[in-house]
Amino acid sequence: MFSKNPGRRSKNQAAKKEKEQLPTRPTGRGWLGRGKGYATMVQAPVDYRGTTRQVCGLWPFGVGAGAPLIGVPLGQHIPTKRTVCSDPIAWFQRAGLISNPSVFIEGLPHRGKSTLVGRMILGLSGRGVIPLVLGDIKPDHVERIAALGGQVIKLNDSQGHLNVLDPGESVEAAKRLRESTFATPELAQEALALAEQIEADAITRRSQMVMALITIKRKSPPAEIEETLVEEALRLLDKTHREVPPVLGDLLKVIQEAPPELRDVALDRGDIEDYQNTTKNLERSLIGLTRTGAFGRTFAHQTVNPMRRDRPVVYDISAIPTSSNDLRAAALLACWSNGFASVNIAHALADVGLEPRRHYFIVMDELWQALRAGHGMVDRMDALTRLNRTYGVGQAMITHTMKDLLALPNKEDQEKALGYVERAGMVMLGALPRSEMKLLTESIPLSQREQDMLVSWSAPPAYNKNNNQKSKAPGLGKFLIKIGGRPGIPFDMKLTGIEAKLGDTNALWTEKSQIGSSDVEEGEIAS
């Protein structure tokens, strides 16, 4: 028997089949089907954030960001808008994500590198870690360290002096270790060993600093015999200058006097002329460091403001002219040397219970300026930084691009400089040009998507017809955290209004640069 209306029958069958396929519950976009209220676009809900203590009752509706919430809160995860927390000390000590507490930060100028480090300084200081900014050129961190109640040390050839032969607190620390009373003989024996180690480190550190200054002046490393002569001369000076530290002029004088100890080192075999020929170049370099120029005015006089180890410290070297590249490089090395020496002493005293254990976060900015000062500077800097005890010290090394490290004239220095990046516990990358990707991927594994993202951040700000508004660069405040071959964590920094004004590197270009009266809006990042 055939139906009188086959078209109607097919429609009924199709409707029945569609009804059977429809879900019995609404989907995320509403009920499926014509006229059922299905939404083609779903508006994003209002986003609220809070700690697990504040919103613990909302579980399981919380959403994570794919990054551990351990460390200093740095900003928002770019894809998910969730909080990203990170710093080298927390990720080493608490999270166990990196093998050593160090971070290498790289990015184009005026993209927020200093602000990123400033956020870490504030966050770590809140956890009891003491920040040490060993050489602030712009300056970026002077206001921030002052706001934390820290010590600001100005260093230049007219206002402040830094005696590179000053043993600093090592003399007093060694004396305390020898004269203090300890609970057990084993602890007393350890204290004596630490006292000898502190004195030996002081000799090595000051000798390395003198060699670094000579390297900068000559543009080439000194001879091995010259370094040996300087070390022996420092031992002699420490015996005769117990009340007042020696200066570079005293070092020059003792070498010219040719005492038997130095003649034995020089192997002159009783021939004073042979000794004088051996020390001629060394004398010339020391004369250049003591009697003439900005080097003598900066490093050949007694230290004006000795560094303290119990509070935040920043060395302000912004008064050194930008044209004096050699002097800036020497000042950076001198500040790094002093900083690591203070950290060594603090840990030695804490090891035997004479002082509380202190953790430090050391900031080494403008790395490229020190490396380009001359051949052999990579070795000098490596020797200075390796004198510190790795326990309890976080370190941040900052430069612009990998090209800064590869711009060194010597191939051997280039390879050693690249080792700074490879040995870092974590790397934070900001906006970078496309030409940087080939160099960067040789040391850091980056996917094509990560490379494209870094390059997109380097785009210039858009043209703005309204002169009363500022155009923000696309990559301002954006960084990518990389640990080995793991996928990177991209985040966007968000700062408070007060925080953005601490260390604003564009302060001279704004009419109101004082805290509380700047035109930087809350949440905007300072460049």
XYZ file of C-alpha atoms in Angstrom:
527
model
C 0.000 0.000 0.000
C 1.445 3.363 -1.034
C 1.104 6.622 0.901
C -0.912 9.376 -0.672
C 1.705 12.020 0.489
C 5.308 10.610 0.416
C 6.814 14.097 0.964
C 5.039 14.521 4.303
C 6.152 11.063 5.385
C 9.814 11.875 4.670
C 9.550 15.131 6.659
C 8.096 13.327 9.648
C 10.873 10.737 9.520
C 13.529 13.480 9.326
C 11.984 15.333 12.283
C 11.819 12.123 14.289
C 15.447 11.337 13.463
C 16.520 14.901 14.397
C 14.623 14.655 17.681
C 16.382 11.410 18.515
C 19.794 13.042 17.869
C 19.134 16.128 19.990
C 20.754 16.044 23.459
C 18.527 15.672 26.476
C 20.416 18.481 28.266
C 21.486 21.926 27.015
C 25.018 22.326 25.706
C 27.469 25.054 26.644
C 25.844 27.306 24.021
C 22.227 26.442 24.889
C 19.647 24.016 23.483
C 20.461 22.676 20.040
C 17.817 23.083 17.389
C 15.856 25.748 15.570
C 14.213 28.222 17.939
C 15.683 26.532 21.014
C 17.958 29.433 22.059
C 21.294 28.228 20.665
C 23.934 31.031 20.915
C 26.517 31.363 18.177
C 28.666 33.673 20.371
C 29.161 33.276 24.115
C 30.272 36.363 26.026
C 33.222 35.786 28.333
C 32.224 35.812 32.016
C 33.600 38.328 34.485
C 37.038 37.221 35.647
C 37.738 37.253 39.398
C 41.035 36.300 40.978
C 41.904 35.400 44.544
C 44.092 33.175 46.687
C 43.018 29.683 47.711
C 42.483 31.040 51.215
C 40.131 33.765 50.000
C 38.084 31.732 47.509
C 38.606 28.184 48.721
C 34.836 27.528 48.603
C 34.712 28.069 44.830
C 36.519 24.841 44.044
C 36.218 23.113 41.551
C 35.479 26.217 39.478
C 39.029 27.616 39.659
C 41.236 27.468 36.545
C 45.031 27.230 36.618
C 47.546 28.772 34.219
C 49.890 25.875 33.539
C 52.642 27.568 35.552
C 53.545 26.994 39.205
C 52.314 29.647 41.624
C 55.673 29.687 43.407
C 57.786 32.812 43.575
C 57.264 36.512 42.944
C 53.999 37.337 41.100
C 55.216 38.753 37.790
C 52.074 39.196 35.722
C 49.346 37.451 33.757
C 49.728 34.354 31.618
C 49.055 35.729 28.123
C 46.756 32.939 26.794
C 44.842 32.218 30.027
C 45.145 35.561 31.902
C 46.086 33.670 35.084
C 48.798 34.701 37.514
C 52.403 33.754 36.705
C 54.846 33.591 39.622
C 58.573 33.107 39.164
C 61.998 34.057 40.486
C 65.292 32.135 40.410
C 65.503 31.567 44.169
C 61.974 30.196 44.644
C 62.137 27.992 41.549
C 65.465 26.584 42.740
C 64.862 26.298 46.468
C 61.129 25.587 46.782
C 59.890 24.350 43.416
C 63.020 22.444 42.359
C 62.455 23.432 38.719
C 65.968 24.723 37.962
C 69.420 23.442 38.816
C 70.905 26.736 40.048
C 69.318 29.989 41.298
C 70.212 32.222 38.357
C 68.331 33.943 35.549
C 69.628 35.408 32.295
C 67.378 38.212 31.003
C 67.575 39.344 27.392
C 65.516 41.822 25.386
C 65.588 45.000 23.345
C 66.021 48.337 25.159
C 62.971 49.989 26.721
C 60.858 46.838 26.800
C 60.743 46.374 30.573
C 63.831 44.377 31.568
C 64.686 46.725 34.444
C 61.064 46.771 35.565
C 60.984 42.964 35.551
C 64.081 42.837 37.760
C 62.594 45.570 39.940
C 59.495 43.443 40.536
C 61.725 40.534 41.587
C 63.653 42.855 43.916
C 60.481 43.982 45.666
C 58.989 40.498 45.870
C 62.137 38.794 47.120
C 62.741 41.578 49.630
C 59.297 40.838 51.061
C 60.441 37.246 51.624
C 63.570 38.364 53.473
C 66.026 38.101 50.559
C 68.455 41.047 50.431
C 68.800 42.592 46.937
C 72.211 43.844 45.800
C 72.221 45.921 42.602
C 75.913 45.912 41.737
C 76.122 48.768 39.259
C 73.093 50.876 38.273
C 73.879 52.850 35.134
C 70.644 54.695 34.250
C 69.768 54.530 37.269
C 66.840 52.096 37.374
C 66.824 50.881 40.959
C 68.073 53.736 43.161
C 64.575 54.888 44.169
C 63.454 51.302 44.659
C 66.348 50.393 46.966
C 65.956 53.680 48.870
C 62.241 52.943 49.358
C 63.235 49.595 50.896
C 65.475 51.394 53.398
C 68.628 50.277 51.634
C 72.046 51.806 51.079
C 72.691 53.942 47.977
C 76.404 54.230 47.099
C 77.289 56.835 44.474
C 80.435 56.070 42.521
C 82.206 58.400 40.079
C 85.489 60.249 39.689
C 84.376 63.353 41.612
C 81.873 62.374 44.348
C 82.554 58.794 45.399
C 85.654 56.606 45.432
C 86.054 52.838 45.606
C 89.453 51.564 46.728
C 89.987 48.334 44.800
C 92.686 47.247 47.306
C 90.434 47.654 50.324
C 89.924 44.207 51.924
C 86.633 45.535 53.263
C 85.007 43.533 56.004
C 87.287 40.534 55.499
C 89.818 41.734 58.114
C 87.176 42.200 60.804
C 85.414 38.956 59.845
C 88.631 36.924 60.019
C 89.382 38.450 63.419
C 85.917 37.519 64.738
C 86.304 33.979 63.491
C 89.640 33.564 65.262
C 88.734 35.252 68.559
C 85.136 34.069 69.118
C 84.279 31.265 71.512
C 82.435 28.271 70.073
C 80.487 25.429 71.634
C 82.574 22.585 70.201
C 86.211 22.162 69.119
C 85.017 21.093 65.672
C 83.181 24.385 65.208
C 86.223 26.332 66.390
C 88.392 24.464 63.897
C 85.925 25.246 61.123
C 86.028 28.926 62.102
C 89.830 28.989 61.802
C 89.624 27.404 58.347
C 87.012 29.958 57.284
C 89.212 32.807 58.518
C 92.086 31.593 56.362
C 89.730 31.163 53.405
C 88.380 34.707 53.776
C 91.893 36.151 53.803
C 92.884 34.077 50.762
C 89.732 35.142 48.904
C 90.485 38.778 49.709
C 93.935 38.467 48.124
C 92.547 36.726 45.033
C 89.637 39.127 44.630
C 91.777 42.266 44.848
C 94.412 40.798 42.555
C 91.745 39.910 39.998
C 90.392 43.462 40.213
C 93.827 45.009 39.600
C 94.331 42.677 36.642
C 90.909 43.652 35.298
C 91.788 47.360 35.468
C 95.072 46.699 33.687
C 93.238 44.664 31.037
C 90.845 47.549 30.410
C 93.666 50.067 30.114
C 95.838 47.890 27.856
C 92.995 46.277 25.876
C 94.818 42.986 26.413
C 95.357 40.661 29.398
C 98.512 41.066 31.524
C 101.263 38.492 31.723
C 101.140 35.645 34.233
C 104.214 36.911 36.090
C 102.534 40.276 36.598
C 99.560 38.658 38.299
C 101.881 36.673 40.560
C 103.800 39.828 41.482
C 100.588 41.674 42.358
C 99.367 38.849 44.612
C 102.680 38.719 46.497
C 102.764 42.514 46.782
C 99.266 42.494 48.299
C 100.391 40.011 50.953
C 103.237 42.346 51.876
C 100.937 45.375 51.995
C 98.444 43.611 54.275
C 101.225 43.103 56.817
C 102.218 46.777 56.838
C 98.765 48.397 56.423
C 96.743 46.959 59.264
C 95.041 50.199 60.337
C 94.450 51.885 56.970
C 93.920 49.827 53.785
C 96.523 50.214 51.023
C 95.706 51.985 47.758
C 97.012 51.552 44.224
C 99.779 54.072 44.916
C 101.073 51.844 47.712
C 101.038 48.862 45.353
C 103.097 50.798 42.809
C 105.543 51.893 45.523
C 106.187 48.424 46.902
C 106.813 47.036 43.416
C 109.287 49.848 42.689
C 111.072 49.249 45.994
C 111.832 45.657 44.887
C 111.696 43.809 48.252
C 113.305 40.349 48.391
C 109.909 38.593 48.308
C 109.052 40.167 44.954
C 112.516 39.618 43.523
C 112.255 35.938 44.375
C 108.928 35.761 42.516
C 110.419 37.580 39.507
C 113.405 35.152 39.440
C 115.912 37.958 38.868
C 118.698 35.863 40.504
C 120.291 38.916 42.101
C 120.133 41.073 38.970
C 118.139 44.203 39.780
C 118.092 45.215 36.113
C 116.370 41.930 35.248
C 113.764 42.645 37.939
C 113.170 46.140 36.593
C 112.750 44.824 33.056
C 110.231 42.262 34.335
C 108.153 44.867 36.181
C 108.480 47.716 33.664
C 105.111 47.172 31.935
C 103.384 46.566 35.258
C 104.767 49.839 36.642
C 103.608 51.731 33.566
C 100.066 50.375 33.924
C 99.923 51.177 37.647
C 101.189 54.713 36.997
C 98.369 55.138 34.498
C 95.880 53.907 37.083
C 97.084 56.122 39.919
C 98.468 59.432 38.733
C 96.309 60.512 35.816
C 92.743 60.419 34.585
C 89.384 59.322 35.923
C 90.648 55.843 36.835
C 92.981 57.270 39.452
C 90.333 59.616 40.835
C 87.817 56.760 41.118
C 89.828 53.718 42.219
C 93.096 54.999 43.735
C 91.627 56.651 46.864
C 90.099 55.313 50.057
C 86.509 54.091 49.860
C 84.063 56.864 50.778
C 80.946 54.789 51.575
C 81.735 51.177 52.609
C 79.148 48.604 51.625
C 76.993 46.931 54.276
C 75.862 43.321 54.104
C 72.736 43.500 56.272
C 70.494 45.616 54.024
C 69.670 46.217 50.332
C 72.453 47.985 48.429
C 72.686 49.722 45.065
C 75.835 51.148 43.473
C 74.781 54.247 41.536
C 77.275 54.791 38.703
C 74.919 56.856 36.537
C 77.128 59.956 36.943
C 79.896 58.318 34.902
C 79.563 59.765 31.362
C 78.257 57.454 28.658
C 81.346 58.302 26.595
C 83.613 56.785 29.282
C 82.989 53.161 28.315
C 86.197 51.896 29.901
C 85.504 53.631 33.195
C 81.955 52.279 33.262
C 83.176 48.758 32.629
C 85.783 49.091 35.386
C 83.168 50.479 37.790
C 80.828 47.563 37.073
C 83.590 45.045 37.760
C 84.602 46.828 40.963
C 81.006 46.826 42.203
C 80.552 43.153 41.353
C 83.808 42.318 43.137
C 82.774 44.166 46.299
C 79.315 42.635 46.277
C 80.464 39.041 45.980
C 83.091 39.620 48.666
C 80.419 40.820 51.119
C 78.276 37.781 50.343
C 81.228 35.458 51.009
C 81.847 37.039 54.394
C 78.171 36.912 55.373
C 77.968 33.183 54.630
C 81.226 32.421 56.422
C 80.013 34.111 59.605
C 76.629 32.401 59.339
C 78.241 28.965 58.887
C 79.585 29.075 62.455
C 76.587 30.871 63.979
C 78.119 34.324 64.440
C 75.428 35.946 62.283
C 71.983 34.910 61.018
C 71.799 33.246 57.627
C 71.060 35.822 54.929
C 70.016 35.123 51.363
C 70.934 37.572 48.591
C 69.658 38.430 45.136
C 72.508 39.882 43.063
C 71.657 41.965 39.990
C 74.356 42.346 37.326
C 72.995 44.713 34.667
C 74.485 45.932 31.368
C 76.634 42.819 31.043
C 77.815 43.782 27.567
C 79.599 46.931 28.744
C 81.989 44.986 30.967
C 82.603 42.225 28.421
C 83.566 44.632 25.632
C 86.188 46.439 27.709
C 88.999 44.275 26.361
C 90.241 40.787 25.599
C 90.304 38.627 28.698
C 87.430 40.429 30.463
C 85.255 37.319 30.192
C 87.794 35.387 32.260
C 88.107 38.233 34.780
C 84.363 38.456 35.245
C 84.026 34.701 35.481
C 86.723 34.619 38.161
C 84.967 37.314 40.171
C 81.554 35.663 40.056
C 82.884 32.181 40.838
C 84.348 33.373 44.136
C 80.880 33.449 45.693
C 79.262 30.575 47.564
C 76.380 29.315 45.493
C 74.249 28.510 48.524
C 71.781 31.241 49.400
C 72.564 33.528 46.442
C 70.299 34.231 43.491
C 71.772 35.981 40.477
C 70.345 37.951 37.545
C 72.489 38.791 34.511
C 70.999 41.244 32.013
C 71.903 42.233 28.467
C 70.161 43.242 25.231
C 70.786 40.499 22.664
C 73.002 37.522 21.922
C 74.857 39.776 19.508
C 76.260 41.607 22.538
C 78.014 38.403 23.561
C 79.146 37.551 20.039
C 80.458 41.066 19.381
C 83.602 40.255 21.341
C 86.630 40.325 19.025
C 88.113 37.061 20.295
C 86.435 33.739 19.375
C 87.443 32.165 22.677
C 85.808 35.006 24.625
C 82.625 34.620 22.563
C 82.286 30.950 23.456
C 82.885 31.617 27.136
C 80.340 34.444 27.135
C 77.720 32.163 25.578
C 78.333 29.845 28.519
C 76.698 32.439 30.775
C 73.413 31.794 28.959
C 73.790 28.022 28.837
C 74.622 27.761 32.556
C 71.722 29.957 33.685
C 68.989 28.190 35.599
C 66.295 29.988 33.626
C 66.172 32.453 30.742
C 63.621 35.252 30.382
C 63.273 36.654 26.879
C 61.621 39.906 25.899
C 61.083 41.512 22.511
C 63.794 40.482 20.029
C 64.382 41.013 16.299
C 64.110 38.238 13.722
C 67.868 38.293 13.135
C 68.382 37.264 16.766
C 66.512 33.966 16.430
C 69.277 32.044 14.655
C 71.819 32.987 17.329
C 69.387 32.416 20.177
C 68.250 28.950 19.145
C 71.833 27.681 19.200
C 71.800 28.045 23.004
C 68.077 27.984 23.875
C 65.534 25.601 22.270
C 62.687 27.695 20.853
C 59.719 26.506 18.812
C 58.737 28.418 15.681
C 55.658 29.737 17.449
C 57.772 31.049 20.338
C 60.168 32.721 17.898
C 57.305 34.399 16.050
C 55.892 35.643 19.343
C 59.192 37.209 20.439
C 59.585 38.891 17.048
C 56.018 40.238 17.139
C 56.782 41.903 20.466
C 59.615 43.872 18.853
C 57.242 45.806 16.592
C 57.234 49.599 17.156
C 54.220 51.338 18.718
C 51.415 52.419 16.426
C 51.147 55.986 15.153
C 48.851 58.056 17.341
C 47.220 61.242 16.060
C 46.281 62.355 19.564
C 49.345 64.072 21.032
C 47.947 63.787 24.549
C 48.123 59.982 24.506
C 51.047 57.619 24.430
C 51.183 54.611 22.130
C 52.324 51.499 23.921
C 54.786 49.194 22.166
C 53.305 45.704 21.561
C 56.071 43.968 23.491
C 56.281 46.360 26.436
C 56.304 44.264 29.605
C 55.923 40.916 27.810
C 58.403 38.105 28.517
C 58.833 34.398 27.881
C 60.228 32.112 30.599
C 62.337 29.275 29.221
C 63.817 26.340 31.143
C 65.774 23.967 28.921
C 63.600 22.362 26.277
C 60.320 22.885 28.119
C 57.583 24.970 26.474
C 57.940 28.637 27.355
C 55.620 30.506 29.698
C 54.584 33.873 28.192
C 53.364 36.544 30.576
C 52.454 40.230 30.599
C 53.531 42.363 33.566
C 50.975 44.534 35.343
C 52.299 47.104 37.813
C 50.673 49.379 40.322
C 50.941 53.127 39.848
C 53.485 53.604 42.626
C 55.559 50.639 41.507
C 55.724 51.966 37.941
C 57.280 55.204 39.163
C 60.104 53.482 41.051
C 62.928 53.542 38.550
C 61.103 55.071 35.587
C 63.888 55.304 32.984
C 61.918 57.939 31.070
C 61.493 60.232 34.070
C 63.407 63.089 32.434
C 60.873 63.119 29.580
C 57.856 63.557 31.830
C 56.734 66.799 33.391
C 55.819 65.108 36.660
C 58.362 62.536 37.681
C 57.878 62.509 41.456
C 56.187 59.628 43.202
C 52.497 60.331 43.562
C 52.323 62.945 40.785
C 53.334 61.052 37.636
C 51.136 60.595 34.617
C 51.745 56.837 34.556
C 48.406 55.176 35.054
C 47.851 52.310 37.447
C 48.554 48.987 35.762
C 50.779 50.533 33.079
C 54.337 49.284 32.947
C 57.268 51.657 33.017
C 59.844 51.158 30.306
